[in-house]
mmCIF file of C-alpha atoms in Angstrom:
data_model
loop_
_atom_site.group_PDB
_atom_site.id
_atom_site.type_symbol
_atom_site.label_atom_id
_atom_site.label_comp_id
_atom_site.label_asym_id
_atom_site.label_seq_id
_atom_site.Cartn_x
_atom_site.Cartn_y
_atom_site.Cartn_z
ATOM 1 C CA UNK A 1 24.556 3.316 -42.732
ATOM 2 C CA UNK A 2 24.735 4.998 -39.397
ATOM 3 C CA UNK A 3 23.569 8.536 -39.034
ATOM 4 C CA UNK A 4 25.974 11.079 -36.967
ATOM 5 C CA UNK A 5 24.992 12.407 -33.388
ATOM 6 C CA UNK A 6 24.400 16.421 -34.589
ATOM 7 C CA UNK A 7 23.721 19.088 -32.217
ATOM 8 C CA UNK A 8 20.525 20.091 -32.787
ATOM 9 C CA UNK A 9 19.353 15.608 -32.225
ATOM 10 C CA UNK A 10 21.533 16.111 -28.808
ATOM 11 C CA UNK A 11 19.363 19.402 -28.274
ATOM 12 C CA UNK A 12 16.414 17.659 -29.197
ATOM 13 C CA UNK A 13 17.058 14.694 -26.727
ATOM 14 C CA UNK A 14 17.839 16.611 -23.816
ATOM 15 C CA UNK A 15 14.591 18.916 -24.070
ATOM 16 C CA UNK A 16 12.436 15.547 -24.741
ATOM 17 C CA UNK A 17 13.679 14.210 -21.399
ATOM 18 C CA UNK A 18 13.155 17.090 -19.341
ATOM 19 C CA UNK A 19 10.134 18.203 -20.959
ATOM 20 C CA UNK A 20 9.028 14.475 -19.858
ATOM 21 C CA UNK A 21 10.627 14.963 -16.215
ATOM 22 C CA UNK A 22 8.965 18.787 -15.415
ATOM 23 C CA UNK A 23 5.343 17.213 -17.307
ATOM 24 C CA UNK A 24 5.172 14.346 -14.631
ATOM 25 C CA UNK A 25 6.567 16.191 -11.842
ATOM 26 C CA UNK A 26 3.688 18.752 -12.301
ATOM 27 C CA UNK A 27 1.155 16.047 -13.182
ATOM 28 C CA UNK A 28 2.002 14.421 -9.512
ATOM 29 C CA UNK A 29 2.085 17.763 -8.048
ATOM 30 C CA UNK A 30 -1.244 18.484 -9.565
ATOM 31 C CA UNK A 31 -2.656 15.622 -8.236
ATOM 32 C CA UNK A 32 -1.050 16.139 -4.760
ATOM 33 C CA UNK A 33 -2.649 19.249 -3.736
ATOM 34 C CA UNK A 34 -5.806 18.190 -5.277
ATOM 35 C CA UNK A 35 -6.751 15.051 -2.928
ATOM 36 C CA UNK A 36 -5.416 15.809 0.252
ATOM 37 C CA UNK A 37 -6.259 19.046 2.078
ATOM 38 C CA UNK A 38 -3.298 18.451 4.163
ATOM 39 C CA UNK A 39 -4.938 19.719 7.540
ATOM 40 C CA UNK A 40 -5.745 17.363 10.616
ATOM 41 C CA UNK A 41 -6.962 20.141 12.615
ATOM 42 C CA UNK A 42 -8.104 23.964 11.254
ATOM 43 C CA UNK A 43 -6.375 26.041 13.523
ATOM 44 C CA UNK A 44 -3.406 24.049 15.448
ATOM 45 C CA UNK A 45 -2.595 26.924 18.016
ATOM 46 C CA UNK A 46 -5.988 27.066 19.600
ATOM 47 C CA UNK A 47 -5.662 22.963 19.636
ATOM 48 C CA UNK A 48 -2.808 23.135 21.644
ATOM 49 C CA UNK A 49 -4.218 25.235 24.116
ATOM 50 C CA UNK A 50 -6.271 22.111 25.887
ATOM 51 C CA UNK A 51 -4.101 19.506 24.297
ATOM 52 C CA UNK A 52 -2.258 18.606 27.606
ATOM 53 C CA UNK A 53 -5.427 18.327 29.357
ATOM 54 C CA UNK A 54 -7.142 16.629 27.016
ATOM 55 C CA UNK A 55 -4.578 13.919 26.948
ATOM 56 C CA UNK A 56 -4.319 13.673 30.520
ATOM 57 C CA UNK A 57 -8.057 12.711 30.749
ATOM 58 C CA UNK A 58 -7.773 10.579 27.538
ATOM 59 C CA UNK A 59 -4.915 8.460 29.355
ATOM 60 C CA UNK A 60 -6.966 8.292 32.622
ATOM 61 C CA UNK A 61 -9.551 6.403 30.852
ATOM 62 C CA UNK A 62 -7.611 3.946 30.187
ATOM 63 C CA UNK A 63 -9.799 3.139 26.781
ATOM 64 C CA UNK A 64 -8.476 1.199 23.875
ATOM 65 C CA UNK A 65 -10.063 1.180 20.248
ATOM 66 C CA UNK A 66 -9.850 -1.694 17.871
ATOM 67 C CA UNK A 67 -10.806 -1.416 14.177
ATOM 68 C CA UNK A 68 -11.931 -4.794 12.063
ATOM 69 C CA UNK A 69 -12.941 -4.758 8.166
ATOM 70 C CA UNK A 70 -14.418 -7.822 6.867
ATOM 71 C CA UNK A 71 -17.490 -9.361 4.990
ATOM 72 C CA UNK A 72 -18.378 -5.491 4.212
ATOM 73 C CA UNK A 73 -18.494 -4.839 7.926
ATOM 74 C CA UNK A 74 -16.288 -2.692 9.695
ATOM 75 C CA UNK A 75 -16.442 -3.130 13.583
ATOM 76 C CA UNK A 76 -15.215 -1.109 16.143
ATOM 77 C CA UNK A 77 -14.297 -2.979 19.657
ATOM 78 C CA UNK A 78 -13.789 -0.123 22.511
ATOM 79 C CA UNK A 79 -12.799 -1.661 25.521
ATOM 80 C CA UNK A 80 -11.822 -0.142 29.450
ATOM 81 C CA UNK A 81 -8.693 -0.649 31.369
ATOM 82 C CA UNK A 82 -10.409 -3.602 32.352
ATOM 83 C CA UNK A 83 -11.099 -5.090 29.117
ATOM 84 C CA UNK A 84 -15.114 -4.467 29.388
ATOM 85 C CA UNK A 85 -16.899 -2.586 27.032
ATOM 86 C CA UNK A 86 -16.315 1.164 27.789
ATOM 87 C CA UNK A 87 -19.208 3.071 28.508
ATOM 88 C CA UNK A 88 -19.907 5.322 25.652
ATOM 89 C CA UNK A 89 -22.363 8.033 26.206
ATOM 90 C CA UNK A 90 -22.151 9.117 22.156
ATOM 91 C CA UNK A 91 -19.691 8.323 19.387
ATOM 92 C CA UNK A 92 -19.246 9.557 16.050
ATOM 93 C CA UNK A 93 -16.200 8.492 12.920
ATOM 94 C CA UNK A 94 -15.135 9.143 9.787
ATOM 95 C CA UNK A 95 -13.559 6.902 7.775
ATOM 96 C CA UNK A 96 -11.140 7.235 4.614
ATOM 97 C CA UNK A 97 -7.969 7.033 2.579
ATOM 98 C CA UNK A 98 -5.310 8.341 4.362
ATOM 99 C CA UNK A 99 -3.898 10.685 1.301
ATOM 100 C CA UNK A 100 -7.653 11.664 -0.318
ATOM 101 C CA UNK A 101 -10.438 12.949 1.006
ATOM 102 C CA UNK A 102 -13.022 11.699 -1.841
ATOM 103 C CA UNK A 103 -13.867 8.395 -0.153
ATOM 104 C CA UNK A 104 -14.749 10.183 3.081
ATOM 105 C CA UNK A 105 -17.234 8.257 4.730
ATOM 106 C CA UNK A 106 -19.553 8.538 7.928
ATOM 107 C CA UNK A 107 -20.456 5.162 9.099
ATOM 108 C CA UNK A 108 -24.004 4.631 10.805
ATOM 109 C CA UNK A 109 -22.614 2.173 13.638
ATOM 110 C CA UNK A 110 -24.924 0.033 15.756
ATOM 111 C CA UNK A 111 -24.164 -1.395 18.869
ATOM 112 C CA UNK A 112 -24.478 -5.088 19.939
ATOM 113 C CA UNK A 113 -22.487 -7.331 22.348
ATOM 114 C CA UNK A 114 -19.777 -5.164 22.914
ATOM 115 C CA UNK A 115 -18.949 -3.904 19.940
ATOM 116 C CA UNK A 116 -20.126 -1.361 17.308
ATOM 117 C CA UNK A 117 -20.514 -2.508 13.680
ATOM 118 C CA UNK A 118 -21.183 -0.529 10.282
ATOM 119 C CA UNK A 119 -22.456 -2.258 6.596
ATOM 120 C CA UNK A 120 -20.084 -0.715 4.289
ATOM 121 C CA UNK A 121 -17.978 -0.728 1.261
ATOM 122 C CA UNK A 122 -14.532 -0.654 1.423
ATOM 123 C CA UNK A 123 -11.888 -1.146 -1.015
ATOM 124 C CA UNK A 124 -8.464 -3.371 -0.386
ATOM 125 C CA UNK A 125 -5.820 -0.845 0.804
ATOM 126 C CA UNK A 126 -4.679 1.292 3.915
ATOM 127 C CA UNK A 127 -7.585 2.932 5.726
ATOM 128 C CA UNK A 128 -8.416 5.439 8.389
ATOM 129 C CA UNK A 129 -10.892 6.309 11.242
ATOM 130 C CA UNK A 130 -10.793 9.417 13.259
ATOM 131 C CA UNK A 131 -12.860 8.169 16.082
ATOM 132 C CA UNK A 132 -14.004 10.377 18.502
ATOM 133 C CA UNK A 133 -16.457 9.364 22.107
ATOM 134 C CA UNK A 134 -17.453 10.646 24.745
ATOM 135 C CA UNK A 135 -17.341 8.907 27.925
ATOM 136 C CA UNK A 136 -20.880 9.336 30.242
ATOM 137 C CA UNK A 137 -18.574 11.535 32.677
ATOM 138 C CA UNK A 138 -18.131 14.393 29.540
ATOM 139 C CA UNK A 139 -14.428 13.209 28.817
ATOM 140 C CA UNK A 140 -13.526 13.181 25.504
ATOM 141 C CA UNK A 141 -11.836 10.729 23.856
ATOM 142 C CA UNK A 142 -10.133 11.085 20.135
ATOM 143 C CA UNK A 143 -7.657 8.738 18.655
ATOM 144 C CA UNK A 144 -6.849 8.256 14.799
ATOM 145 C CA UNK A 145 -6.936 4.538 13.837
ATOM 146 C CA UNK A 146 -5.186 2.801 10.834
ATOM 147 C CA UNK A 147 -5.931 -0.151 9.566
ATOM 148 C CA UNK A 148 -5.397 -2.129 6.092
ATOM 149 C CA UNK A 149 -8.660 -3.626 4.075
ATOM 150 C CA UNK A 150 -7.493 -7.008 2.386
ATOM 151 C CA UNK A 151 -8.408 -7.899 -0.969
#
């Protein structure tokens, strides 16, 4: 015996599907706002102010930055425009997921042959380091580096 289609079971349908469609879309937005502040920098207008010179001095260092996960170790290779090991008067990072904040991390590098290495946990998946050094003239030098942890 097949039942009939009524109004108030097409009624009933259509609120079951969008009450599931508005309960997950505020679930994700929930969970949007609540991991990721959203903000690389606090106040963007006074960043801009030096940003230009900044990056002129940045470039004329010629530095590149290299990040490498493995073992548990994450090592950071910062070389010149020559390919030696830039000289790095102090350096500082933070590490994390690029869309949460809660596995924000400070690694305690060392420094040995070249390169600066870190013990730490990381789990497989895309990564970040804002990496920031100054050279022993005073220039500054900030870049953002991605990389992807392998499980």
């Amino acid at each position: 015996m097949t039942s009939q289609l009524t109004g108030p079971k097409v009624l009933a349908i259509v609120v079951t599907a969008f009450g599931i469609i508005i309960a997950v879309n505020l679930v994700m937005a929930w969970k949007a706002v609540s991991t990721f502040p959203g903000l690389e920098v606090a106040n963007s207008y006074v960043s801009s102010q030096t940003f230009d010179a900044e990056r002129k001095a940045q470039i004329a260092l010629g530095w590149t930055a290299t990040p490498a996960y493995e073992d548990g170790v994450l090592t950071l290779t910062v070389r010149d425009a020559e390919g030696y090991p830039a000289q790095i008067a102090s350096m500082s990072a933070l590490v994390g997921r690029t869309t949460n904040v809660s596995q924000d991390v400070t690694p305690d590098f060392t420094y040995a042959n070249g390169t600066y290495t870190a013990p730490l946990h990381l789990d497989k998946g895309a990564w970040l380091m804002h990496f920031e050094a100054h050279a022993v003239d005073g220039t500054l030098f900030r870049q953002r580096l991605d990389f992807h942890v392998r499980g």
